[in-house]
Amino acid sequence: VTNLKLEDIARQAGVSRSTVSRVVNDDPHVRDDVRERVKDVIRRTGFHPNAAARTLASSRSSMIGLVLPRSVSSFFTDPYFPRLTQGIAQGCNQNQYTLGLFLVGSKEDEEAIFPRISRRGLLDGVIFQSGELGDQLVDRLVASNMPLLVLGRPFSTEGISYIDVDNVGAVYQAVTHLIQLGYRRIGTIAGPGDTTVGIDRLEGYRRALADRGREIENALIVETDFSEMSGYYAMQGLLRTKPDAVFAASDALAIGGIRAVREAGLRVPEDVAFVGFDDLPIATSTDCPLTTVRQPVAELGLHAVETLLELAGSESHTPRRIMLDTQLIIRDSCGAKLKRQG
Amino acid sequence: VTNLKLEDIARQAGVSRSTVSRVVNDDPHVRDDVRERVKDVIRRTGFHPNAAARTLASSRSSMIGLVLPRSVSSFFTDPYFPRLTQGIAQGCNQNQYTLGLFLVGSKEDEEAIFPRISRRGLLDGVIFQSGELGDQLVDRLVASNMPLLVLGRPFSTEGISYIDVDNVGAVYQAVTHLIQLGYRRIGTIAGPGDTTVGIDRLEGYRRALADRGREIENALIVETDFSEMSGYYAMQGLLRTKPDAVFAASDALAIGGIRAVREAGLRVPEDVAFVGFDDLPIATSTDCPLTTVRQPVAELGLHAVETLLELAGSESHTPRRIMLDTQLIIRDSCGAKLKRQG
DNA sequence: GTGAAAGCGCTAACAG
DNA sequence: CTGTTAGCGCTTTCAC
């Protein structure tokens, strides 16, 4: 609106600039009647302190950045990111912080964006979505000395704070569930081997089988990216090994896999049972509702903000590690209900 | 990293602060050898100018805000928003701008966020996603005198710049397509009547029928929100009026509608043809690929940024109106291929 | 083409 | 509890 400054409010309220500043910043050292008088003027004039001046003087910007690297090109297909962003935005709102969004689309973007991120006076900290191996942005971020929290286990964790869902544990539980249902040939459509999510989920599968004395059969493992189409093709390959159950590292993969199974003239879950990962909205509304692992994505975002702010507020540089629990949602595709009835 | 300032660079390069500032800002009035010398020091030291100081001195923040109001609670289910955000982020990157994301989750959020948005020294302009009727945030934004571009036709357009896809024209084309295929009873699952998208798409339907001399039958129109479930229920109602074709105001609605049709023992497109809107990724991979309207969502975002920056950069307050064309993607669900063969 | 100087609007000691 | 003062680090006239 207008270009009021502290001084103008001060004059109108008959106090000094500092007093107005104190009122604006909820400093308790102001007499109540004075505070009210100042607040009145502020309300009446619609005054808002200038963000840049405040940042410059206090060296806190009240803004954090969310950086999604280009390897996460699936930003617009995978519902994970919107939900995550939601959670982070909510965390920002709760803490009176502003969220800066940095979508790195290309190598050139990276070069253009990095200075803006690491520039002092813009961000108080950064939340970085861990992507695939060889992403050097993390290292540069670490080197820039900016408070940093990585979402998802990074490849190199030394000195890095990160938050993640317990992928290994989640899949362990899911595959154990399949074992307990009596399936003998449990395959997996695994995620990319050059991402920590992919690696961790596969590890969960391996451990679950190993702990029950099952042999790991490499032919029952097929590695691919997280998309539905990939699930479809991967399953076509997997079918040749005649699995009776499949753990898919994402719901999209599961849906693609189920499509392949049906095209082969087989039924889900009678001939091949499925467990997915994500609990997408469609997971419920497919004609064979998906048994799947639900991860607390929004909570992840919320915790990420909280943790980052703690990190940014404290002197200690002890890395923080946070792991969130998941939940196995049992529906029809794993065949549990069927077996119980039968 | 370090806390260098212009002065430090100046000293090391043996020039004045102003010269370094000129180099940093690509001011041509610097001798080439001096420029190189300064740039060397900058590179060597990894210096980045302080954003807040720069903003304070120049009163330009090189940052714009994207505001998604709470009525758009579908942020995490509708792929529209991720794609839009993508486009906007890309536009920001191209123009060396930073994107601030403001997700308004609740009425309280709105109160907390508004001051941050309208606070001077934070944003150079705002892109606002138009939501439902009665959203007062637009008015407050307009009143705050901040450069503003609305995404989607706002309810009150006076003096407001906005960008939108040609919803009326798009649906007109889609419904005309159905008419030309010979369908006699064309119904519509329309979007919410308290949003301009909903209204405009319904208007396109009406005009297409009217222009071909068809009577508008209210029983063939059912209004609901944009979700798949709503499409399902809406279609159950619509089936009683025995439509032979349906225009659904979104792909999600279409998918829900198709589900209802099949459950009623009818076939798509033989018994009921469908045209959707959005061209979601799943639109291709359903077993009856969806004929649908594709909107250039990412381009919308890109143009939005460009336009906003023009707006912010010029003194003229003449509102800008931009309308983007859509494209009808013909697949199987409209029955065109069927009829051509048959 | 380059430097000196005057702010931008706020915070944060420090007196009182 | 309140006012005075000294910057925060940069841009931007204005001289030279």
XYZ file of C-alpha atoms (C1' of nucleotides) in Angstrom:
716
model
C 0.000 0.000 0.000
C 1.811 3.017 1.271
C 5.470 3.181 2.039
C 5.367 3.621 5.724
C 8.360 2.924 7.864
C 8.978 2.384 11.528
C 9.768 6.062 11.907
C 6.369 7.119 10.594
C 4.588 4.866 13.034
C 6.855 6.100 15.811
C 6.005 9.721 15.077
C 2.279 9.065 14.930
C 2.347 7.131 18.181
C 4.615 9.615 19.857
C 7.349 7.120 20.630
C 10.741 6.244 19.243
C 11.559 3.953 16.381
C 12.955 1.328 18.762
C 9.751 1.090 20.691
C 7.809 0.428 17.546
C 10.359 -2.186 16.594
C 9.886 -3.797 19.983
C 6.151 -3.875 19.583
C 6.433 -5.357 16.128
C 8.743 -8.060 17.413
C 6.693 -8.844 20.528
C 9.424 -7.731 22.854
C 7.914 -7.832 26.375
C 9.836 -4.745 27.518
C 7.134 -2.299 26.508
C 4.538 -0.756 28.786
C 1.091 -2.114 27.991
C -0.566 1.206 27.251
C 2.286 2.212 24.974
C 2.097 -1.118 23.219
C -1.607 -0.686 22.600
C -1.135 2.845 21.312
C 1.495 1.689 18.852
C -0.536 -1.310 17.771
C -3.452 0.956 17.091
C -1.409 3.087 14.760
C -0.064 -0.013 13.044
C -3.539 -1.405 12.526
C -4.901 1.908 11.355
C -2.133 2.443 8.832
C -1.760 -1.168 7.729
C 1.954 -0.996 8.331
C 4.192 -3.979 7.612
C 7.905 -3.828 8.336
C 10.164 -4.114 5.338
C 11.433 -7.654 5.018
C 14.764 -6.839 3.428
C 15.701 -4.222 5.979
C 14.791 -6.560 8.759
C 16.823 -9.376 7.283
C 19.792 -7.145 6.709
C 19.800 -5.834 10.248
C 19.089 -9.105 11.999
C 20.725 -11.499 9.554
C 17.740 -13.780 9.696
C 15.471 -13.984 6.703
C 12.683 -16.139 8.130
C 12.755 -18.039 4.888
C 13.897 -21.542 4.080
C 14.419 -23.176 0.729
C 13.155 -26.472 -0.618
C 15.432 -27.794 -3.320
C 14.232 -30.544 -5.629
C 17.076 -31.697 -7.845
C 16.625 -32.494 -11.482
C 16.953 -36.200 -10.996
C 13.550 -35.850 -9.403
C 12.021 -35.138 -12.771
C 8.957 -36.947 -11.597
C 7.894 -33.895 -9.657
C 4.748 -33.638 -11.703
C 3.797 -37.280 -11.946
C 4.550 -38.623 -8.494
C 2.078 -37.456 -5.843
C 4.862 -37.725 -3.298
C 6.121 -34.248 -4.056
C 2.890 -32.354 -3.777
C 2.187 -34.037 -0.469
C 5.673 -33.355 0.749
C 5.487 -29.747 -0.336
C 2.205 -29.485 1.502
C 3.750 -30.688 4.699
C 6.695 -28.376 4.368
C 4.498 -25.412 3.558
C 2.422 -26.174 6.606
C 5.517 -26.326 8.741
C 6.588 -22.973 7.377
C 3.226 -21.417 8.072
C 3.250 -22.672 11.632
C 6.636 -21.133 12.244
C 6.031 -17.865 10.466
C 8.486 -18.814 7.801
C 8.373 -18.287 4.083
C 9.105 -21.154 1.718
C 11.333 -20.695 -1.299
C 10.912 -23.380 -3.932
C 13.830 -24.332 -6.141
C 13.054 -26.819 -8.882
C 16.228 -27.744 -10.617
C 15.202 -28.701 -14.124
C 18.536 -28.951 -15.845
C 22.263 -28.719 -15.384
C 22.055 -25.048 -16.356
C 19.329 -24.499 -13.788
C 21.633 -25.938 -11.207
C 24.328 -23.414 -12.017
C 21.841 -20.572 -11.994
C 20.107 -21.656 -8.838
C 23.024 -22.557 -6.659
C 24.278 -19.004 -6.156
C 20.796 -17.886 -5.226
C 20.528 -20.628 -2.649
C 23.912 -20.109 -1.094
C 23.763 -16.336 -1.243
C 23.664 -15.024 2.264
C 20.690 -12.999 3.303
C 18.142 -15.052 1.427
C 17.672 -18.330 3.223
C 18.073 -19.388 6.818
C 18.368 -22.996 5.765
C 17.717 -25.529 3.059
C 15.731 -28.724 2.776
C 17.150 -30.861 0.027
C 15.443 -33.821 -1.568
C 17.961 -36.571 -1.939
C 18.086 -37.900 -5.454
C 20.312 -40.213 -7.354
C 23.932 -41.042 -6.869
C 26.357 -38.492 -8.180
C 24.251 -35.491 -7.439
C 26.886 -32.995 -6.462
C 24.454 -30.362 -5.305
C 24.430 -31.850 -1.805
C 28.169 -31.540 -1.533
C 28.105 -27.954 -2.692
C 25.349 -27.217 -0.237
C 27.315 -28.791 2.574
C 30.376 -26.824 1.545
C 28.383 -23.601 1.536
C 27.920 -24.072 5.254
C 24.211 -23.366 5.028
C 22.034 -25.184 7.579
C 20.923 -28.220 5.650
C 18.482 -31.049 6.081
C 18.329 -33.804 3.519
C 15.065 -35.594 2.794
C 15.729 -39.267 2.302
C 18.996 -40.949 3.127
C 21.787 -39.376 1.120
C 24.534 -41.537 -0.345
C 27.161 -39.988 1.792
C 25.812 -39.312 5.252
C 28.906 -38.056 6.994
C 28.149 -34.932 8.950
C 24.806 -34.589 7.192
C 21.457 -34.295 8.924
C 18.685 -36.162 7.251
C 15.176 -37.396 7.743
C 13.721 -40.422 6.068
C 11.030 -43.032 6.371
C 12.222 -46.435 7.467
C 12.247 -47.975 4.005
C 14.103 -51.092 5.018
C 11.784 -51.746 7.936
C 8.680 -51.001 5.942
C 9.502 -53.441 3.179
C 10.696 -55.991 5.679
C 7.258 -55.890 7.228
C 5.489 -56.022 3.870
C 7.451 -58.993 2.597
C 7.163 -60.779 5.915
C 3.433 -60.362 5.571
C 3.584 -62.128 2.215
C 5.712 -64.909 3.659
C 3.274 -65.419 6.498
C 0.437 -65.686 4.006
C 2.258 -68.722 2.687
C 3.604 -67.484 -0.616
C 6.598 -69.448 -1.789
C 7.979 -67.541 -4.738
C 8.011 -63.888 -3.778
C 9.479 -61.595 -6.395
C 10.098 -57.890 -6.343
C 9.904 -55.062 -8.795
C 12.622 -52.953 -7.230
C 13.325 -49.271 -7.657
C 16.411 -47.797 -9.287
C 19.649 -49.088 -7.847
C 21.251 -45.688 -8.036
C 18.879 -44.168 -5.494
C 18.911 -44.808 -1.781
C 15.154 -45.433 -1.753
C 15.582 -48.126 -4.363
C 18.481 -49.667 -2.496
C 16.820 -49.560 0.916
C 13.567 -51.086 -0.245
C 15.399 -53.889 -1.952
C 17.402 -54.427 1.216
C 14.169 -54.778 3.195
C 13.028 -57.457 0.766
C 16.308 -59.306 1.060
C 16.383 -59.217 4.835
C 12.817 -60.409 5.211
C 13.494 -63.443 3.045
C 16.857 -64.128 4.628
C 15.462 -63.949 8.163
C 12.950 -66.621 7.275
C 15.607 -68.824 5.761
C 14.465 -68.223 2.207
C 16.975 -68.192 -0.552
C 17.304 -64.966 -2.534
C 16.718 -65.804 -6.153
C 18.090 -63.139 -8.440
C 15.679 -64.033 -11.204
C 12.870 -62.937 -8.905
C 14.344 -59.446 -8.598
C 13.960 -56.921 -11.363
C 15.202 -53.413 -11.002
C 13.646 -50.477 -12.800
C 12.477 -46.905 -12.316
C 9.329 -46.064 -10.376
C 6.843 -45.514 -13.192
C 3.759 -47.508 -14.049
C 4.989 -48.409 -17.514
C 8.198 -49.757 -16.042
C 6.156 -51.874 -13.682
C 4.268 -53.284 -16.621
C 7.382 -54.265 -18.533
C 9.237 -55.465 -15.464
C 6.347 -57.759 -14.580
C 6.273 -59.224 -18.058
C 9.838 -60.315 -17.451
C 9.159 -61.474 -13.926
C 6.227 -63.635 -15.010
C 8.598 -66.034 -16.686
C 9.934 -66.965 -13.256
C 6.413 -67.797 -12.068
C 6.196 -65.796 -8.837
C 3.126 -66.259 -6.658
C 3.592 -62.889 -4.974
C 5.343 -59.641 -5.778
C 6.475 -56.727 -3.713
C 6.533 -53.616 -5.880
C 8.650 -50.719 -4.666
C 5.883 -48.237 -5.533
C 2.159 -48.307 -6.137
C 2.713 -47.162 -9.682
C 4.937 -50.159 -10.254
C 2.332 -52.401 -8.652
C -0.427 -51.065 -10.864
C 1.667 -51.598 -13.966
C 2.600 -55.042 -12.732
C -0.996 -56.017 -12.097
C -1.894 -54.928 -15.600
C 0.789 -57.225 -16.992
C -0.406 -60.117 -14.856
C -3.948 -59.744 -16.101
C -2.924 -59.474 -19.697
C -1.162 -62.769 -19.200
C -4.519 -64.231 -18.259
C -3.753 -64.544 -14.567
C -5.672 -63.218 -11.589
C -4.654 -60.925 -8.733
C -4.330 -61.967 -5.961
C -5.289 -65.595 -6.670
C -2.402 -66.315 -9.041
C -0.071 -63.492 -8.153
C -0.439 -61.410 -5.003
C 0.817 -57.836 -4.812
C 2.018 -55.400 -2.210
C 2.867 -51.857 -3.227
C 4.418 -48.831 -1.590
C 3.052 -45.279 -1.196
C -0.681 -45.684 -0.707
C -1.647 -43.480 -3.598
C -5.256 -42.319 -3.761
C -5.901 -44.721 -6.653
C -4.651 -47.584 -4.520
C -8.127 -47.796 -3.010
C -10.141 -47.374 -6.127
C -8.562 -49.963 -8.377
C -10.854 -52.922 -8.837
C -8.498 -54.943 -6.681
C -7.667 -52.506 -3.869
C -3.973 -52.458 -3.221
C -2.237 -53.689 -0.115
C 0.516 -51.174 0.335
C 2.876 -49.331 2.641
C 1.685 -45.915 3.688
C 4.382 -43.395 4.403
C 3.690 -40.278 6.418
C 4.724 -37.866 3.692
C 3.183 -34.702 5.032
C 4.583 -35.438 8.492
C 7.954 -35.921 6.879
C 7.721 -32.401 5.525
C 6.548 -30.985 8.817
C 9.332 -32.664 10.773
C 11.808 -31.556 8.182
C 10.944 -27.926 8.776
C 11.017 -28.269 12.550
C 14.350 -30.017 12.468
C 15.887 -27.586 10.046
C 14.824 -24.661 12.171
C 16.358 -26.271 15.238
C 19.510 -26.852 13.268
C 19.609 -23.280 12.060
C 18.932 -21.961 15.528
C 21.612 -23.856 17.365
C 25.353 -23.595 17.256
C 25.954 -27.310 17.547
C 26.670 -28.989 14.274
C 25.885 -32.477 15.480
C 24.074 -34.123 12.591
C 20.495 -35.130 13.299
C 19.021 -38.350 11.991
C 15.295 -38.839 12.020
C 13.446 -41.915 10.863
C 9.695 -42.082 10.515
C 7.631 -45.211 10.795
C 5.383 -46.480 8.066
C 2.211 -48.475 8.127
C 1.206 -51.556 6.193
C -2.290 -51.109 4.813
C -3.852 -54.466 4.105
C -6.434 -54.541 1.346
C -7.205 -57.134 -1.287
C -4.181 -57.434 -3.547
C -2.095 -59.409 -1.075
C -4.755 -62.071 -0.809
C -4.959 -61.931 2.978
C -8.730 -61.558 3.035
C -9.141 -64.300 0.503
C -7.092 -66.737 2.546
C -8.881 -65.833 5.727
C -12.220 -66.562 4.129
C -11.106 -69.636 2.244
C 30.898 -20.008 3.231
C 32.760 -16.970 4.367
C 31.212 -13.631 5.008
C 32.769 -11.616 2.288
C 31.322 -8.353 1.210
C 31.754 -6.067 -1.730
C 34.371 -4.124 0.165
C 36.563 -7.195 0.621
C 36.481 -7.980 -3.048
C 37.166 -4.352 -3.836
C 40.243 -4.305 -1.649
C 41.606 -7.523 -3.099
C 41.050 -6.334 -6.637
C 42.388 -2.887 -5.928
C 39.223 -1.077 -6.955
C 36.339 0.608 -5.183
C 33.194 -0.938 -3.867
C 31.170 0.671 -6.637
C 33.208 -0.949 -9.341
C 32.699 -4.368 -7.871
C 29.015 -3.640 -7.660
C 29.020 -2.712 -11.329
C 30.786 -5.902 -12.277
C 28.377 -7.976 -10.240
C 25.442 -6.285 -11.934
C 26.850 -6.503 -15.455
C 27.058 -2.765 -15.823
C 28.883 -2.107 -19.130
C 30.700 0.954 -17.797
C 33.704 -0.956 -16.586
C 36.987 -1.360 -18.429
C 37.459 -4.908 -19.622
C 40.698 -5.619 -17.838
C 39.317 -4.273 -14.590
C 36.216 -6.379 -15.012
C 38.291 -9.494 -15.494
C 40.435 -8.731 -12.505
C 37.376 -8.301 -10.326
C 35.694 -11.409 -11.695
C 38.801 -13.396 -10.913
C 38.693 -12.364 -7.306
C 35.004 -13.152 -7.133
C 35.531 -16.603 -8.569
C 38.497 -17.287 -6.380
C 36.709 -16.266 -3.213
C 33.310 -17.659 -4.104
C 31.702 -14.349 -3.277
C 27.937 -13.893 -3.551
C 26.352 -10.528 -2.841
C 24.016 -10.422 0.118
C 20.446 -10.678 -1.078
C 18.864 -8.632 1.671
C 21.261 -5.739 1.341
C 20.748 -5.714 -2.370
C 17.002 -5.735 -2.035
C 17.063 -3.011 0.544
C 19.207 -0.731 -1.553
C 17.526 -1.375 -4.880
C 14.013 -2.109 -3.693
C 13.819 -5.106 -5.979
C 13.861 -8.546 -4.438
C 14.072 -10.684 -7.588
C 11.504 -12.909 -6.003
C 7.889 -13.530 -6.845
C 5.241 -15.377 -4.902
C 2.876 -18.114 -5.966
C -0.232 -18.138 -3.822
C -2.497 -21.170 -3.828
C -5.604 -20.439 -1.786
C -7.155 -22.951 0.526
C -10.103 -23.603 -1.723
C -7.537 -25.355 -3.865
C -7.247 -28.096 -1.303
C -6.707 -30.490 -4.149
C -3.112 -29.339 -4.403
C -1.932 -32.821 -3.650
C -4.394 -34.826 -5.677
C -4.761 -32.850 -8.886
C -1.706 -33.067 -11.144
C -2.566 -29.599 -12.417
C -0.707 -27.921 -9.582
C 2.567 -29.746 -9.831
C 2.654 -29.078 -13.556
C 1.752 -25.466 -13.052
C 4.361 -25.063 -10.359
C 6.868 -26.617 -12.715
C 6.127 -24.080 -15.381
C 6.317 -21.211 -12.959
C 9.554 -22.461 -11.464
C 11.010 -22.738 -14.933
C 9.938 -19.201 -15.714
C 11.603 -18.035 -12.531
C 14.817 -19.840 -13.330
C 14.948 -18.352 -16.785
C 14.585 -14.873 -15.396
C 16.922 -15.276 -12.457
C 14.047 -15.017 -10.079
C 13.335 -16.890 -6.890
C 9.946 -18.443 -6.293
C 8.182 -18.111 -2.979
C 5.434 -20.679 -2.435
C 2.457 -19.816 -0.267
C 0.028 -22.649 0.338
C -2.922 -21.332 2.220
C -4.251 -24.269 4.154
C -6.735 -22.612 6.442
C -8.333 -19.350 7.374
C -5.633 -18.881 10.000
C -2.967 -19.504 7.404
C -4.493 -16.779 5.336
C -4.150 -14.286 8.170
C -0.603 -15.367 8.861
C 0.447 -15.414 5.245
C -1.078 -12.235 3.978
C 1.235 -9.881 5.866
C 4.242 -11.802 4.611
C 3.031 -11.515 1.054
C 2.172 -7.866 1.163
C 5.187 -6.898 3.231
C 7.397 -4.723 1.109
C 10.879 -5.904 0.409
C 9.962 -9.543 0.008
C 8.184 -9.990 -3.291
C 8.284 -8.114 -6.566
C 4.937 -9.552 -7.542
C 2.413 -12.277 -6.934
C 0.824 -15.002 -9.022
C -2.477 -15.975 -7.521
C -4.429 -19.090 -8.358
C -8.054 -18.138 -8.727
C -10.269 -20.293 -6.598
C -13.863 -20.210 -5.636
C -16.246 -17.357 -5.296
C -15.900 -15.357 -2.143
C -12.195 -15.710 -1.811
C -11.294 -12.336 -0.438
C -7.573 -12.819 -0.727
C -7.619 -11.469 -4.282
C -9.246 -8.260 -3.139
C -6.740 -7.805 -0.374
C -3.938 -8.466 -2.799
C -5.318 -5.918 -5.227
C -5.691 -3.421 -2.413
C -2.105 -4.001 -1.354
C -1.039 -2.581 -4.682
C 1.366 -5.426 -5.287
C 1.880 -6.378 -8.944
C -0.563 -9.220 -9.371
C -1.387 -11.791 -11.977
C -4.310 -14.125 -11.459
C -4.257 -17.646 -12.853
C -7.659 -18.495 -14.194
C -10.436 -16.014 -14.713
C -11.264 -14.355 -11.414
C -14.868 -13.606 -10.533
C -14.357 -9.913 -10.565
C -12.010 -8.972 -13.362
C -12.067 -5.218 -13.088
C -8.580 -3.838 -13.261
C -7.119 -7.300 -12.730
C -4.598 -8.957 -14.998
C -5.162 -12.614 -15.540
C -4.157 -15.525 -17.684
C -6.341 -18.492 -18.438
C -6.902 -21.285 -20.880
C -9.854 -20.826 -23.163
C -12.194 -23.083 -21.232
C -15.320 -22.044 -23.093
C -13.705 -22.571 -26.485
C -12.132 -25.838 -25.476
C -15.373 -27.384 -24.305
C -17.233 -25.922 -27.258
C -14.865 -27.821 -29.501
C -15.127 -31.007 -27.477
C -18.911 -31.032 -27.426
C -19.117 -30.088 -31.081
C -16.949 -33.108 -31.749
C -19.498 -35.279 -29.962
C -22.349 -33.702 -31.908
C -20.589 -34.335 -35.187
C -20.116 -37.956 -34.246
C -23.876 -38.145 -34.229
C -24.671 -38.400 -30.543
C -28.160 -37.246 -29.715
C -28.302 -37.089 -25.942
C -25.121 -35.428 -24.779
C -24.891 -34.923 -21.044
C -22.263 -33.261 -18.940
C -20.698 -33.815 -15.568
C -19.947 -30.188 -14.855
C -17.511 -28.709 -12.370
C -18.469 -26.659 -9.308
C -20.732 -23.738 -10.109
C -18.909 -21.516 -7.659
C -15.667 -21.614 -9.617
C -15.013 -19.845 -12.890
C -13.542 -22.994 -14.423
C -16.733 -24.843 -13.657
C -18.864 -22.055 -15.023
C -16.819 -21.558 -18.173
C -16.707 -25.218 -19.087
C -20.437 -25.517 -18.643
C -20.875 -22.436 -20.777
C -18.860 -24.073 -23.560
C -21.158 -27.077 -23.405
C -24.249 -24.890 -23.586
C -22.993 -22.839 -26.503
C -21.965 -25.837 -28.549
C -25.413 -27.372 -28.212
C -27.199 -24.087 -28.780
C -25.201 -23.294 -31.907
C -26.303 -26.571 -33.409
C -29.901 -25.943 -32.537
C -30.002 -28.522 -29.768
C -32.143 -27.948 -26.787
C -30.404 -27.714 -23.413
C -31.914 -30.339 -21.166
C -31.258 -29.624 -17.519
C -31.598 -33.248 -16.583
C -28.526 -33.937 -18.692
C -26.429 -31.541 -16.634
C -25.099 -32.504 -13.247
C -22.849 -30.254 -11.289
C -20.271 -31.523 -8.811
C -16.688 -31.096 -7.693
C -13.777 -32.328 -9.779
C -12.957 -35.598 -8.038
C -13.210 -39.109 -9.377
C -15.679 -40.207 -6.727
C -17.930 -37.310 -7.583
C -17.801 -38.355 -11.211
C -18.877 -41.816 -10.216
C -21.886 -40.640 -8.245
C -22.810 -37.937 -10.722
C -22.848 -40.476 -13.507
C -25.088 -42.816 -11.566
C -27.612 -40.001 -11.502
C -27.047 -39.062 -15.109
C -27.586 -42.616 -16.314
C -31.266 -42.351 -15.494
C -31.603 -39.793 -18.294
C -30.049 -42.244 -20.780
C -27.314 -40.115 -22.336
C -25.388 -41.567 -25.275
C -22.409 -39.263 -24.686
C -21.002 -37.279 -21.788
C -18.624 -34.404 -21.554
C -16.862 -34.527 -18.181
C -15.279 -31.322 -16.943
C -12.167 -33.194 -15.842
C -10.478 -36.493 -16.561
C -10.978 -37.549 -12.979
C -14.711 -37.001 -13.420
C -14.617 -38.934 -16.677
C -12.841 -41.863 -15.082
C -15.343 -41.978 -12.252
C -18.159 -41.659 -14.756
C -16.863 -44.507 -16.881
C -16.655 -46.692 -13.817
C -20.321 -46.005 -13.083
C -21.315 -46.742 -16.673
C -19.576 -50.097 -16.606
C -21.031 -51.063 -13.288
C -24.422 -50.436 -14.865
C -23.507 -53.048 -17.435
C -22.984 -50.622 -20.281
C -19.980 -50.182 -22.536
C -17.790 -47.167 -23.271
C -17.898 -45.797 -25.914
C -20.506 -48.046 -27.558
C -23.329 -47.216 -25.162
C -22.007 -44.021 -23.628
C -19.161 -42.016 -25.160
C -16.908 -39.826 -23.030
C -14.775 -36.752 -23.437
C -12.730 -35.504 -20.504
C -10.605 -32.488 -19.721
C -6.946 -32.283 -18.609
C -5.192 -35.116 -20.366
C -3.853 -36.703 -17.230
C -1.118 -39.291 -17.634
C -3.609 -42.063 -16.796
C -5.850 -40.842 -19.605
C -3.731 -42.886 -22.006
C -3.341 -45.987 -19.945
C -6.929 -46.699 -19.030
C -8.239 -49.659 -20.933
C -10.377 -47.314 -22.970
C -7.975 -44.424 -23.659
C -9.654 -41.129 -22.974
C -10.538 -38.511 -25.535
C -9.825 -35.316 -23.705
C -8.865 -31.663 -23.819
C -5.207 -31.005 -23.230
C -4.366 -27.719 -21.617
C -0.904 -26.250 -21.792
C -0.399 -26.090 -18.046
C 3.356 -25.628 -17.926
C 3.141 -22.922 -20.602
C 0.485 -21.264 -18.521
C 2.957 -21.046 -15.673
C 5.743 -19.812 -17.896
C 3.593 -17.109 -19.444
C 2.349 -16.161 -16.031
C 5.855 -15.398 -14.855
C 6.748 -13.468 -17.994
C 3.601 -11.412 -17.788
C 3.956 -10.706 -14.111
C 7.511 -9.523 -14.581
C 6.409 -7.197 -17.373
C 3.689 -5.917 -15.122
C 6.078 -5.359 -12.253
C 8.574 -3.667 -14.504
C 6.261 -1.153 -16.101
C 4.490 1.824 -14.669
C 1.328 1.293 -16.690
C -1.410 -0.382 -14.773
C -3.368 -1.470 -17.813
C -4.636 -4.931 -16.969
C -3.358 -7.706 -19.193
C -5.573 -10.555 -20.317
C -4.009 -13.652 -21.775
C -5.839 -16.672 -23.061
C -4.121 -19.892 -24.073
C -5.454 -22.355 -26.597
C -6.166 -25.949 -25.806
C -6.086 -29.055 -27.913
C -8.615 -31.829 -28.319
C -6.882 -35.184 -28.086
C -8.964 -37.832 -29.789
C -8.565 -41.342 -28.459
C -11.058 -44.132 -27.967
C -13.580 -43.010 -25.383
C -15.462 -40.672 -27.728
C -16.118 -43.474 -30.173
C -14.669 -41.624 -33.166
C -12.408 -44.471 -34.184
C -15.192 -46.958 -33.737
C -17.527 -45.020 -35.979
C -14.875 -44.525 -38.610
C -14.254 -48.249 -38.752
C -17.868 -49.304 -38.485
C 35.461 4.660 -16.490
C 35.910 5.104 -11.499
C 35.400 6.574 -6.624
C 33.068 9.012 -2.656
C 29.144 9.507 -0.155
C 24.510 9.123 0.993
C 21.105 6.349 2.059
C 17.592 1.852 1.817
C 14.533 0.554 6.760
C 15.407 -2.063 10.256
C 17.708 -4.327 14.680
C 20.419 -4.351 18.718
C 23.545 -2.814 22.000
C 23.962 0.694 25.213
C 22.703 4.425 28.088
C 19.642 6.435 30.945
C 10.763 0.707 30.225
C 12.369 3.944 26.471
C 15.418 6.638 23.355
C 19.974 7.212 21.018
C 23.255 5.434 18.159
C 25.680 2.653 15.176
C 25.647 -0.287 11.798
C 23.724 -4.581 8.413
C 25.899 -4.747 2.837
C 24.511 -3.079 -1.035
C 22.948 0.451 -4.946
C 23.012 4.794 -6.847
C 23.522 9.445 -7.747
C 27.072 12.684 -8.343
C 31.562 14.422 -9.110
C 35.884 13.774 -11.207
